mmCIF file of C-alpha atoms and ligand atoms in Angstrom:
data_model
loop_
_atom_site.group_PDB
_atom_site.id
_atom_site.type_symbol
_atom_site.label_atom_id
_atom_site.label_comp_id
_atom_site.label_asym_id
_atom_site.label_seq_id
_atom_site.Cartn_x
_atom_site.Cartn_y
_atom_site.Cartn_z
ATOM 1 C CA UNK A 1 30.444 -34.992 -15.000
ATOM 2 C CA UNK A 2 30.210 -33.081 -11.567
ATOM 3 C CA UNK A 3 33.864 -32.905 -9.615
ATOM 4 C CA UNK A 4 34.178 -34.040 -6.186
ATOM 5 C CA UNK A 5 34.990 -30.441 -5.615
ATOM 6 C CA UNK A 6 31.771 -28.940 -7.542
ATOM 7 C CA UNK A 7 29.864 -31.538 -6.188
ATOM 8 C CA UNK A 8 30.881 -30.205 -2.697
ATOM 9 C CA UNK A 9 30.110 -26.221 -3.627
ATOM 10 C CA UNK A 10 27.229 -27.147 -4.743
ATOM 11 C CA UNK A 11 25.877 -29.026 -1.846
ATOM 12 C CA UNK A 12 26.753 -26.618 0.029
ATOM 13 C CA UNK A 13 25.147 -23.897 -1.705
ATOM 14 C CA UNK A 14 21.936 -25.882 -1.585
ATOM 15 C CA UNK A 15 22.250 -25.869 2.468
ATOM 16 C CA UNK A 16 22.442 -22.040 1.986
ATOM 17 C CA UNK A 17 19.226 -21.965 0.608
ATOM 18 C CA UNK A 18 17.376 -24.610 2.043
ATOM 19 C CA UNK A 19 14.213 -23.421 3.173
ATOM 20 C CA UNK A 20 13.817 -24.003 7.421
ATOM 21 C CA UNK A 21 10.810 -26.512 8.001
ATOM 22 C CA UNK A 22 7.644 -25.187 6.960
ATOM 23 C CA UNK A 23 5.909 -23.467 10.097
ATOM 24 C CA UNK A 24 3.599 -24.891 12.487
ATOM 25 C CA UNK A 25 0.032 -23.228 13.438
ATOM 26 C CA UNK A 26 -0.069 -21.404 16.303
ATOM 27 C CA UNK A 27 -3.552 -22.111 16.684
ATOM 28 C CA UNK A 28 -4.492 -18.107 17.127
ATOM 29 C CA UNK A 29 -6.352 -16.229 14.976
ATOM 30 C CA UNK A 30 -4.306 -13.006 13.526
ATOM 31 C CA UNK A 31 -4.070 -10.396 11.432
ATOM 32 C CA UNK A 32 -2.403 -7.728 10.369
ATOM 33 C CA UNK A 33 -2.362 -4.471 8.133
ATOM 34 C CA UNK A 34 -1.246 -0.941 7.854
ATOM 35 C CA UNK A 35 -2.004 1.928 10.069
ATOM 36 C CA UNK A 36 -5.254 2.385 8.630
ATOM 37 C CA UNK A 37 -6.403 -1.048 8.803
ATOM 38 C CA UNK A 38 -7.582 -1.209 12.641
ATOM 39 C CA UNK A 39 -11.215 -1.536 11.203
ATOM 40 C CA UNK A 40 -10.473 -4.204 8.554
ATOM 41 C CA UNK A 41 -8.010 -6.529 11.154
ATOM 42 C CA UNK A 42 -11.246 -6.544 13.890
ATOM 43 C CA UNK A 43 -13.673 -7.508 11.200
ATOM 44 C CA UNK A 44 -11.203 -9.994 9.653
ATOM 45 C CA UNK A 45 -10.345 -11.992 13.335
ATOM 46 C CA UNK A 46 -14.253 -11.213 14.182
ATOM 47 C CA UNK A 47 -15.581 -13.435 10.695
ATOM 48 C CA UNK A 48 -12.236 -15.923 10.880
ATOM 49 C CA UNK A 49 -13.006 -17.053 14.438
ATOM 50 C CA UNK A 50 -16.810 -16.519 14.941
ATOM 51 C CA UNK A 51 -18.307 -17.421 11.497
ATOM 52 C CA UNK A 52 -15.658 -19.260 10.195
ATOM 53 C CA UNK A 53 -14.414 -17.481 7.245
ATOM 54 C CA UNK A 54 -11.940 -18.770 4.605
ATOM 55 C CA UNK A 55 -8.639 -16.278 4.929
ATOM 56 C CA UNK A 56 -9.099 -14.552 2.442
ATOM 57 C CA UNK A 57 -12.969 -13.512 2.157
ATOM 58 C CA UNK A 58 -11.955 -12.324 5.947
ATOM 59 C CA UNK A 59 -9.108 -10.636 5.024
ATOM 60 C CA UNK A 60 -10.740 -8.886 1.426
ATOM 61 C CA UNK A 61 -14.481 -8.118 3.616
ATOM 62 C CA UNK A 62 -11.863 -6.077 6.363
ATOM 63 C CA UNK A 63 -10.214 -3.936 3.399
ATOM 64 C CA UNK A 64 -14.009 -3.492 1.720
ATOM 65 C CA UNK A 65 -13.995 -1.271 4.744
ATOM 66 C CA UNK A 66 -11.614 1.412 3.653
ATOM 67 C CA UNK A 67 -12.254 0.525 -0.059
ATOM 68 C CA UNK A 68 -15.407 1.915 0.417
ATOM 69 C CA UNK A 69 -14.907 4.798 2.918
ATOM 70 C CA UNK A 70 -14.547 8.167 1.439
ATOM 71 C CA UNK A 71 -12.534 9.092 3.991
ATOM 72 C CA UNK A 72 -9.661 7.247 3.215
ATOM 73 C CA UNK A 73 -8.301 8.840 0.359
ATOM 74 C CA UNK A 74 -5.340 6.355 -0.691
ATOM 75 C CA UNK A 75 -8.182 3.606 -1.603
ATOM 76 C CA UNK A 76 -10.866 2.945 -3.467
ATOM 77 C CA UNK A 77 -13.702 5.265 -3.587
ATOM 78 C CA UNK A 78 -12.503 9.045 -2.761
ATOM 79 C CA UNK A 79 -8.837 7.708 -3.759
ATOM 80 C CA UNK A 80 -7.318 11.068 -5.191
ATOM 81 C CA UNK A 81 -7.046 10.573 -8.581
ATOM 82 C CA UNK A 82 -4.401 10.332 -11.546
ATOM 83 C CA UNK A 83 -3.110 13.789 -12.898
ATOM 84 C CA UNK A 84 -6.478 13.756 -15.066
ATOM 85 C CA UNK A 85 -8.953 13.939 -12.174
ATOM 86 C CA UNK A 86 -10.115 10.165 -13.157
ATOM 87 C CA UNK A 87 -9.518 7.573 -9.990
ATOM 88 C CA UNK A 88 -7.201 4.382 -10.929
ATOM 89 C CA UNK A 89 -7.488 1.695 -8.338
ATOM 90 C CA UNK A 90 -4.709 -1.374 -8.157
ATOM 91 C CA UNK A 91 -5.379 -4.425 -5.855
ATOM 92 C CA UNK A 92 -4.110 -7.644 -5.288
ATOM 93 C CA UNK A 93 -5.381 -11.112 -3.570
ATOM 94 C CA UNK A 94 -3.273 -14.255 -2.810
ATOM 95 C CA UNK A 95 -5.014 -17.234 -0.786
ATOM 96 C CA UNK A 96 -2.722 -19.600 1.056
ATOM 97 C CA UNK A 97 -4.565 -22.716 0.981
ATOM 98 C CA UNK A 98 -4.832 -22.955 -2.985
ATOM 99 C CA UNK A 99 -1.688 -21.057 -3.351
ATOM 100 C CA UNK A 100 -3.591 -19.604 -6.257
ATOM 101 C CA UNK A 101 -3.466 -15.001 -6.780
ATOM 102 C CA UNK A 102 -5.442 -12.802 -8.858
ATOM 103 C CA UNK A 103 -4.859 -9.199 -9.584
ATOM 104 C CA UNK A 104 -6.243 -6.003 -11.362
ATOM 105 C CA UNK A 105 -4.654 -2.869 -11.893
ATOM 106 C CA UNK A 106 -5.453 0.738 -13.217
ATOM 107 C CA UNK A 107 -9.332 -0.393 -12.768
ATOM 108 C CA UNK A 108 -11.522 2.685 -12.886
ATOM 109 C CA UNK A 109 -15.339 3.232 -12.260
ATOM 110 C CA UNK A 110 -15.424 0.353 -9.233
ATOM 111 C CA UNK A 111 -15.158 1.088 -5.430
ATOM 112 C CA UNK A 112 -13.738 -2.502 -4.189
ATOM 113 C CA UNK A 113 -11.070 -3.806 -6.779
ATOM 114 C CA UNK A 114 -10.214 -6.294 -4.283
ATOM 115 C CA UNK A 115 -13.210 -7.944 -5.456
ATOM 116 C CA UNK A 116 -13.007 -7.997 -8.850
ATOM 117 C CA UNK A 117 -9.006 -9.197 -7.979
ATOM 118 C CA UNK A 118 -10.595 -12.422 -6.120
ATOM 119 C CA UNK A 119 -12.813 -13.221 -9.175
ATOM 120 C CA UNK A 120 -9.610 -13.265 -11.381
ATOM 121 C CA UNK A 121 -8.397 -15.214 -9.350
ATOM 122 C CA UNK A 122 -11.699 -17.868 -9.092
ATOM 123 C CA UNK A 123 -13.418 -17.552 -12.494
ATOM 124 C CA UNK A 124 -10.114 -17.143 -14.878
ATOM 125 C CA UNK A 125 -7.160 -18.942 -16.133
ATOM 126 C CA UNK A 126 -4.839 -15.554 -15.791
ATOM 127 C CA UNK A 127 -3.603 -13.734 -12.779
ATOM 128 C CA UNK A 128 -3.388 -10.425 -13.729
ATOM 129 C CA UNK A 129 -6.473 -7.913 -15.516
ATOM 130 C CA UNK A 130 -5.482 -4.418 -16.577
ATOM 131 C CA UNK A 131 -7.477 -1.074 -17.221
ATOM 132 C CA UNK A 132 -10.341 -1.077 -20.040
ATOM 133 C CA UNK A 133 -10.489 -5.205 -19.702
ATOM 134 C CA UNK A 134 -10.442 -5.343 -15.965
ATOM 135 C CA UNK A 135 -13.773 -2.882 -15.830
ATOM 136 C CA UNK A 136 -15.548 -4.988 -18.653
ATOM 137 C CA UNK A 137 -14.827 -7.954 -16.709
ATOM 138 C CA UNK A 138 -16.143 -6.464 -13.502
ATOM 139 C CA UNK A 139 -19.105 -5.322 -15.318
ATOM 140 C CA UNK A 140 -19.390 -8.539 -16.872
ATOM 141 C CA UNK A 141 -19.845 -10.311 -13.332
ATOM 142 C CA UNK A 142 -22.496 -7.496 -12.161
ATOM 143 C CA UNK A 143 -20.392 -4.804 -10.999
ATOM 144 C CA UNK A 144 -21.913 -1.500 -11.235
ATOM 145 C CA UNK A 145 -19.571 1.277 -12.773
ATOM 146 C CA UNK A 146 -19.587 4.540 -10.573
ATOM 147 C CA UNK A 147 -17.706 7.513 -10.328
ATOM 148 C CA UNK A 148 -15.466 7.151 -7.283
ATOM 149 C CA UNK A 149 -14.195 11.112 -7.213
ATOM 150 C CA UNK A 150 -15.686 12.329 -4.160
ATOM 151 C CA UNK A 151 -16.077 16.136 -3.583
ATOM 152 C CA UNK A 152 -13.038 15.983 -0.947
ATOM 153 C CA UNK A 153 -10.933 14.575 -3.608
ATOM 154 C CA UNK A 154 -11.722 16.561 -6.678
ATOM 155 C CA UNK A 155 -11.033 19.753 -5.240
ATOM 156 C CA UNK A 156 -7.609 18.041 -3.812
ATOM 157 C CA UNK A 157 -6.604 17.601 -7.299
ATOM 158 C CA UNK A 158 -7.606 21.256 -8.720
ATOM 159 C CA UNK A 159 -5.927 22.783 -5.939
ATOM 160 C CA UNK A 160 -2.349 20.388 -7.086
ATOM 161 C CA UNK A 161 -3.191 21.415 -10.418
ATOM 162 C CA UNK A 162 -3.115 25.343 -9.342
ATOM 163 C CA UNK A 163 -0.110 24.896 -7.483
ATOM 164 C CA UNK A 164 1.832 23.838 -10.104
ATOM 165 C CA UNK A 165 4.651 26.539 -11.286
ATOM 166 C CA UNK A 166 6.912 26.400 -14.735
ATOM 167 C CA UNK A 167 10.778 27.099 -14.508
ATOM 168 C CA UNK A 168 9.758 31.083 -14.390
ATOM 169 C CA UNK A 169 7.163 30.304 -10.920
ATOM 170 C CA UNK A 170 4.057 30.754 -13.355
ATOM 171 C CA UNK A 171 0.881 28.950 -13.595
ATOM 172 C CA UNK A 172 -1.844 28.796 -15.904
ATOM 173 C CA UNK A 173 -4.522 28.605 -13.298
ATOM 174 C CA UNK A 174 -2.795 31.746 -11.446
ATOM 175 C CA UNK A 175 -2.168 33.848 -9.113
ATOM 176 C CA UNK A 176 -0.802 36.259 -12.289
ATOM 177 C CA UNK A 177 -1.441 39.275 -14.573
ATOM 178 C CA UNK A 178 -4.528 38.237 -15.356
ATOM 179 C CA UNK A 179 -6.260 36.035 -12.494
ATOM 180 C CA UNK A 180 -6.591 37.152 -8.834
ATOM 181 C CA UNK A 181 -4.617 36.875 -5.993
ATOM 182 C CA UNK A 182 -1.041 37.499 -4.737
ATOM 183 C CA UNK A 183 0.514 34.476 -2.509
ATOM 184 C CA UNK A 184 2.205 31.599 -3.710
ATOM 185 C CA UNK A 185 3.782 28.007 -3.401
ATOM 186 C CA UNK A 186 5.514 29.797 0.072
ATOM 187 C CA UNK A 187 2.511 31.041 1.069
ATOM 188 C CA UNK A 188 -0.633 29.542 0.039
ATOM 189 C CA UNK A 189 -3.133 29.956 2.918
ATOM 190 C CA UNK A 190 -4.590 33.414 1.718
ATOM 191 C CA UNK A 191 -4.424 32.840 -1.531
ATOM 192 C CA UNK A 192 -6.497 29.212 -1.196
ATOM 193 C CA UNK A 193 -9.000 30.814 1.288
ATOM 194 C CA UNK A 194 -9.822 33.628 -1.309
ATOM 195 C CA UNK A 195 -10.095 30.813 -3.855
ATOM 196 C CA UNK A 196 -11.992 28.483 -1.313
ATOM 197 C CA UNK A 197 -13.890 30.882 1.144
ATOM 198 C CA UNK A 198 -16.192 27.631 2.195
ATOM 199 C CA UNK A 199 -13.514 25.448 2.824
ATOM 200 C CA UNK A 200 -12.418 24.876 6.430
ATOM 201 C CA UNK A 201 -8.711 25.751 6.857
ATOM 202 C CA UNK A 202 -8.401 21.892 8.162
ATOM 203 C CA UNK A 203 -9.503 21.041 4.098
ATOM 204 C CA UNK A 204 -7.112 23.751 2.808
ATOM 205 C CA UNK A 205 -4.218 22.839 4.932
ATOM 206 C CA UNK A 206 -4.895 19.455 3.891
ATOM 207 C CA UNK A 207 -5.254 19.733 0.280
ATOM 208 C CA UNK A 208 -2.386 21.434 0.169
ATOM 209 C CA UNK A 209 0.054 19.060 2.149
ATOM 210 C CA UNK A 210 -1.257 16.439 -0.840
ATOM 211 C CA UNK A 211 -0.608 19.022 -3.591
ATOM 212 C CA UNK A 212 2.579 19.276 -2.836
ATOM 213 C CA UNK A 213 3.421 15.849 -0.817
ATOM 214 C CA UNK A 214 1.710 13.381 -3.481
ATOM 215 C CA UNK A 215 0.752 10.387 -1.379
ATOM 216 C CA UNK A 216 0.775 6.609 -1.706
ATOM 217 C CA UNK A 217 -1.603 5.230 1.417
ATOM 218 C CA UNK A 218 -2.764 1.999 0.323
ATOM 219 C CA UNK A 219 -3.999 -0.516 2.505
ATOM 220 C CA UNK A 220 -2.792 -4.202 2.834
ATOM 221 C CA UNK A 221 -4.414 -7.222 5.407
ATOM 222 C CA UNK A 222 -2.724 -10.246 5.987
ATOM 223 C CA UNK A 223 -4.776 -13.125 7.962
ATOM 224 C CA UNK A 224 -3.614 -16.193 9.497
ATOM 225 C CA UNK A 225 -6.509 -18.593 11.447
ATOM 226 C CA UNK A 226 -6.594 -21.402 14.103
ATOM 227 C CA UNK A 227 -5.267 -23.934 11.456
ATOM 228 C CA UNK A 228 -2.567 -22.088 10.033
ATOM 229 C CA UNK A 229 -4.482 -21.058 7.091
ATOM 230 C CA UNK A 230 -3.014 -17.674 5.621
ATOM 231 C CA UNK A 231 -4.052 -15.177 3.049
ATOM 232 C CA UNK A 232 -3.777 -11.504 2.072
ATOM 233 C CA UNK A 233 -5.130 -8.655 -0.337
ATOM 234 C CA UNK A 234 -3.454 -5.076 -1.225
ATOM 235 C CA UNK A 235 -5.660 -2.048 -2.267
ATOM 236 C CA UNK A 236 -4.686 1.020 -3.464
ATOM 237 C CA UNK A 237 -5.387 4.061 -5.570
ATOM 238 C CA UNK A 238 -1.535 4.382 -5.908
ATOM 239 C CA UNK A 239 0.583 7.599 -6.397
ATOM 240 C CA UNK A 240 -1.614 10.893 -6.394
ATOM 241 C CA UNK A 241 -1.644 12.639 -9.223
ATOM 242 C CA UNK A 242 0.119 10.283 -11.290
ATOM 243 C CA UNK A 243 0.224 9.764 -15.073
ATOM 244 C CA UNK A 244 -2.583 7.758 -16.302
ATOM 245 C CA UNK A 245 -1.761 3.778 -16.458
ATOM 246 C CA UNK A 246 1.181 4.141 -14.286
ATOM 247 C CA UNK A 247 0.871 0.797 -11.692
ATOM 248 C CA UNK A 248 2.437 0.507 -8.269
ATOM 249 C CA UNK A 249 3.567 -2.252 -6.269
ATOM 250 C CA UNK A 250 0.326 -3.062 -5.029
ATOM 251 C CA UNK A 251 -0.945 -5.213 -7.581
ATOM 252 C CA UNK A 252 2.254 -7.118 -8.255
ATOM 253 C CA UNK A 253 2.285 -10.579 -6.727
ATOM 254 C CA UNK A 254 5.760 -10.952 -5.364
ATOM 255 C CA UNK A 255 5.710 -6.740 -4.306
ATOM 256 C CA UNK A 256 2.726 -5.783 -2.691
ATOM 257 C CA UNK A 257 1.514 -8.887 -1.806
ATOM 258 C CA UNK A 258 2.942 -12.946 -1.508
ATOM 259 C CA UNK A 259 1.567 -15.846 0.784
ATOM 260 C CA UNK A 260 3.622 -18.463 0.982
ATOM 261 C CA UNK A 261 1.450 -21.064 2.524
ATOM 262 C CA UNK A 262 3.948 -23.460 4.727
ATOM 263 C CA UNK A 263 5.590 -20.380 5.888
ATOM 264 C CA UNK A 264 4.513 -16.540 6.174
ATOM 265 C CA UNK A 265 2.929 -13.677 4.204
ATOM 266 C CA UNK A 266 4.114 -9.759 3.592
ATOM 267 C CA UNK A 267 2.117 -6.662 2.245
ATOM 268 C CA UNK A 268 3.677 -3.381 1.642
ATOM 269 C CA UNK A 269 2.420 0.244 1.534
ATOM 270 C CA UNK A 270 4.317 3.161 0.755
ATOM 271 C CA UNK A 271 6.356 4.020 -2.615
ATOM 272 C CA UNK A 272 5.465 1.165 -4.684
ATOM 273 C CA UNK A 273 8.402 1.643 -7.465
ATOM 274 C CA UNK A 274 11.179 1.578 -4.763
ATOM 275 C CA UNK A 275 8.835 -1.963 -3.474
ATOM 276 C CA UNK A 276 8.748 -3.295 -7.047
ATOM 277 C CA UNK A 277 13.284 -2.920 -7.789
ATOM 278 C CA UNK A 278 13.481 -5.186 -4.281
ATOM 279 C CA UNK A 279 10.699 -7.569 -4.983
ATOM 280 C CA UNK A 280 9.843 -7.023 -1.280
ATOM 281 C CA UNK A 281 6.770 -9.337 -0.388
ATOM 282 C CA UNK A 282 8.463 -12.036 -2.041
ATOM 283 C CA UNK A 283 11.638 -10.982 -0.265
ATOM 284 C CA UNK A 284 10.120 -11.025 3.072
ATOM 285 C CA UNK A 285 8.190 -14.205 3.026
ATOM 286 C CA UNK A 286 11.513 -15.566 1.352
ATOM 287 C CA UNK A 287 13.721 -14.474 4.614
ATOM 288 C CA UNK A 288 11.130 -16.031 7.007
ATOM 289 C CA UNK A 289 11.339 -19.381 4.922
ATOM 290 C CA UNK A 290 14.869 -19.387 5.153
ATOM 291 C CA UNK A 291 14.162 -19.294 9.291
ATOM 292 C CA UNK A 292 14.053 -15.553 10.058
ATOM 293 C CA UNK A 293 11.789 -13.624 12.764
ATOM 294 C CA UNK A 294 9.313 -11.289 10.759
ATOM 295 C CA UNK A 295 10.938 -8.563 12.693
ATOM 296 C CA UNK A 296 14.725 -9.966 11.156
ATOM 297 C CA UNK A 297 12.544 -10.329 7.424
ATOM 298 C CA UNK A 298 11.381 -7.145 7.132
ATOM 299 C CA UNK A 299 14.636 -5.438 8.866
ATOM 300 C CA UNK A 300 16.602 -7.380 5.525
ATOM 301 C CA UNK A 301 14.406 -6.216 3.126
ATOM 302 C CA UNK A 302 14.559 -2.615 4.489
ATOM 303 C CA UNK A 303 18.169 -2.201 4.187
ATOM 304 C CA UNK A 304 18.276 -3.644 0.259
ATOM 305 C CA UNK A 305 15.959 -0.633 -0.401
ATOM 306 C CA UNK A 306 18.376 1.777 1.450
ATOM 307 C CA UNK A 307 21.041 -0.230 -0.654
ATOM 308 C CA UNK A 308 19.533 1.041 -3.968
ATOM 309 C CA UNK A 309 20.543 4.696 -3.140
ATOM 310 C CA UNK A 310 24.252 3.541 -1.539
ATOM 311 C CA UNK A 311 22.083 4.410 2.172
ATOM 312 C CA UNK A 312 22.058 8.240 0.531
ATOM 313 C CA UNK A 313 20.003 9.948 3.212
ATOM 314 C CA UNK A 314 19.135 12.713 1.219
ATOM 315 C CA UNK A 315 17.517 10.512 -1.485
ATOM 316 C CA UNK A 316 16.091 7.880 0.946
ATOM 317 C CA UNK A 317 14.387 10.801 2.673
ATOM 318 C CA UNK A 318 12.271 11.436 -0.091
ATOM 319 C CA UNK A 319 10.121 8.503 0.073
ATOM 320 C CA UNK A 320 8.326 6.322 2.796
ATOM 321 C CA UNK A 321 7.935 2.488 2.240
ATOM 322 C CA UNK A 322 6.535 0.133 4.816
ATOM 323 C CA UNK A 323 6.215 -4.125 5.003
ATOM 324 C CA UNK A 324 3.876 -5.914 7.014
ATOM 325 C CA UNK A 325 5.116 -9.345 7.936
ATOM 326 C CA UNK A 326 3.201 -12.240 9.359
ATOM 327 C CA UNK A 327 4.508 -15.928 9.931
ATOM 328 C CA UNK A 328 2.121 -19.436 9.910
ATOM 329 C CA UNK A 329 3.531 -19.574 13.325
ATOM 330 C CA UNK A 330 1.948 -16.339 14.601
ATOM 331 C CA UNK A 331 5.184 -13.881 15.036
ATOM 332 C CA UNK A 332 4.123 -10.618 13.140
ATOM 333 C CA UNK A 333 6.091 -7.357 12.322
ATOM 334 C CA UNK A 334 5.573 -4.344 10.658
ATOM 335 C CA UNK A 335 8.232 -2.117 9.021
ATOM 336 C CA UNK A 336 9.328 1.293 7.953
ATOM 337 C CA UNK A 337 12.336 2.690 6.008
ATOM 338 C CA UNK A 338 11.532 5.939 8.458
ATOM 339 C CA UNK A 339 10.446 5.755 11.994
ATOM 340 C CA UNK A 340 7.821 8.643 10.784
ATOM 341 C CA UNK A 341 6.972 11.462 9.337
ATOM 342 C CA UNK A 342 6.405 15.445 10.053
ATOM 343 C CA UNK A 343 3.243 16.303 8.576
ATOM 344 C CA UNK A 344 2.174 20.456 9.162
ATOM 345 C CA UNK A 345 4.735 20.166 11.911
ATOM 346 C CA UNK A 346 3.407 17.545 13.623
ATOM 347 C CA UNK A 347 5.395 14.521 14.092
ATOM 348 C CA UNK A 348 3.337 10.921 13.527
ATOM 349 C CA UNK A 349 5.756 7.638 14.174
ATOM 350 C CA UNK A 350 4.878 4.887 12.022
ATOM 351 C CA UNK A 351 2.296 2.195 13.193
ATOM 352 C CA UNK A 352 0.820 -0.409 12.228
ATOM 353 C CA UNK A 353 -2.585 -2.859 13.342
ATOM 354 C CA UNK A 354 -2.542 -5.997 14.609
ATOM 355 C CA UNK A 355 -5.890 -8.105 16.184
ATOM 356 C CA UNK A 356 -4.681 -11.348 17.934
ATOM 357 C CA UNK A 357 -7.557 -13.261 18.374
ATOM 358 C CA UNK A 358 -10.198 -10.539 19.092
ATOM 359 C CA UNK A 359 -7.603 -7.849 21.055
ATOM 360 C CA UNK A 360 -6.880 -4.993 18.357
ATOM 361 C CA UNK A 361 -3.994 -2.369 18.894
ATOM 362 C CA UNK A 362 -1.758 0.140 16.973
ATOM 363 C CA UNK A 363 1.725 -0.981 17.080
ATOM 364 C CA UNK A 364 4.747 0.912 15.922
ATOM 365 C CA UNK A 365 6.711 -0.241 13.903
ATOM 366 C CA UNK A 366 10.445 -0.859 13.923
ATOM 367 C CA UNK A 367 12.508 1.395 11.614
ATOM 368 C CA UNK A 368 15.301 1.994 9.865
ATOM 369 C CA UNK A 369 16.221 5.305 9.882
ATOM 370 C CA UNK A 370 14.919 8.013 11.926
ATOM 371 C CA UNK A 371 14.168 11.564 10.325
ATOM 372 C CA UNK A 372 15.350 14.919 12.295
ATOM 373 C CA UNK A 373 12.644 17.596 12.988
HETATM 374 N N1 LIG B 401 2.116 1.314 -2.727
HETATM 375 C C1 LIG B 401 1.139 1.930 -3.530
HETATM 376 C C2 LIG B 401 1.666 2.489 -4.763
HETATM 377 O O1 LIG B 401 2.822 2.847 -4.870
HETATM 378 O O2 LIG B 401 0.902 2.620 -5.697
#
């Protein structure tokens, strides 16, 4: 039997975490993604409010976008590959109005996993499609099977496989006694341009800043419309140069992605393991049901991550993680662990895209730490 006392605790523990009332629409059309997303959030408001699009077909045709570029080499086709050359994709899709999700990860061979996500989502009874089975299944619903290693991206990865050194400095693919060339991991420039005398020294600077700064990118788009509707979708080719099968936040409902219909959605980009150990879509949307601004959700969710290293600077500063936040109510945010980052001594703050019914814009993002020169 439950004591007057326990009865009381637990009463009051169930205020604690009683949800606030679920949101009203704002009656605006919105959406937001990461930095490289300005494309997908215009096309996503654009088909939302002109041709009435569900949510999420807005919010998966705006990613297509970069999924398909071969520019954008943290998704989808031209994604720099696993530490075997061969391009592993992860996405995710959640859609507000069915509250139903669908996932694949470690997909290889098709340029817009997103896709193939949504039909796990429509045409199966699971949530989640991995490697091998995800590409037969993609296949099986009419998806062709293409290389997605662009020329950009394959010599990306033989120029981090060059650059890597045993204990003693050495590498197999040189410079040493027997294979040309003198400069090394301090001093690559001469030694790539004799390697690469076609290459522009923008493509050599480049390739090397990814050789030896592996990147996550990713892209995430979260969509809200007139009725409150939301949705969302993740896509990623996850950690460059990783091992083969290894799987990033991105296709993890509850990490890279969660829509909680009566109240919010959050994406993240950035270093998916340090996402998954804080659950951090989840944890966002979570915080905004329980009555928080997205700017206060994402803020909360930052500071558990710093928590995992006891706020150690020096560890924290070896990784960037970012969460997009967007309410049923309109408020948005986007997030950073770092205000931004010095790339070839350049410094970029972090930013983030936003399109409020038609009116796109780079915003930056709020921060928790800052990083010295
Ligand atoms: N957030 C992308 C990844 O870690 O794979």
């Amino acid at each position: 039997m439950i004591s007057r006392r326990n009865w009381f605790l637990s009463s009051a523990a169930l205020a604690a975490a009683a949800p606030s009332q679920a949101q009203t629409a704002s009656g605006r059309f919105v959406s937001i993604s990461s930095s490289n997303g300005l494309r997908a959030v215009t096309l996503a408001v654009t088909l939302m409010k002109q041709r009435n699009y569900d949510t999420l077909d807005a919010a998966i045709s705006g990613v297509n976008i970069q999924e398909e570029d071969p520019e954008d080499n943290s998704v989808g086709y031209g994604g720099l590959p696993n530490e075997e050359g061969i391009v592993e994709l992860d996405a995710s899709v959640m859609h507000g109005p069915t509250r139903r999700a669908g996932s694949v990860a470690s997909i290889r061979g098709i340029k817009t996993p997103s896709k193939i996500a949504k039909l796990v989502m429509e045409r199966t009874d699971h949530i989640m499609l991995v490697g091998e089975g995800a590409l037969r299944f993609a296949k099986a619903h009419g998806f062709k099977e293409e290389e997605l290693l662009t020329e950009k991206s394959r010599k990306a990865w033989l120029i981090w496989k060059e650059s890597l050194r045993d204990g003693r400095g050495h590498g197999n693919w040189g410079p040493g006694l027997d294979a040309p060339g003198e400069a090394g991991r301090e001093a690559p420039e001469a030694w790539l341009r004799e390697r690469y005398p076609n290459e522009s020294p923008e493509f050599l600077a480049w390739a090397w800043e990814v050789a030896t700064h592996p990147i996550t990118g990713t892209i995430n788009c979260l969509t809200l419309n007139g009725k409150g509707e939301m949705s969302g979708v993740t896509t990623t080719s996850g950690l460059s140069w990783k091992l083969p099968g290894r799987v990033g936040d991105s296709p993890i409902i509850g990490a890279g992605l969660f829509v909680d219909q009566d109240h919010g959605a959050a994406g993240s980009t950035g270093r998916g393991e340090e996402n998954i150990r804080v659950a951090g879509a989840h944890t966002v949307v979570e915080n905004m049901r329980h009555g928080m601004s997205a700017k206060e959700a994402v803020t909360d969710c930052l500071k558990r991550v710093a928590r995992n290293y006891n706020n150690d600077r020096k560890k924290l500063e070896q990784f960037d993680l970012n969460f997009y936040a967007l309410r049923k109510d309109g408020d948005f945010a986007g997030g950073s662990l770092w205000n931004g980052s010095y790339s070839r001594g350049q410094f970029r703050p972090r930013r983030f895209a936003v399109n409020v019914d038609g009116t796109a814009r780079l915003e930056d993002c709020i921060y928790l730490l800052e990083r010295k020169a």
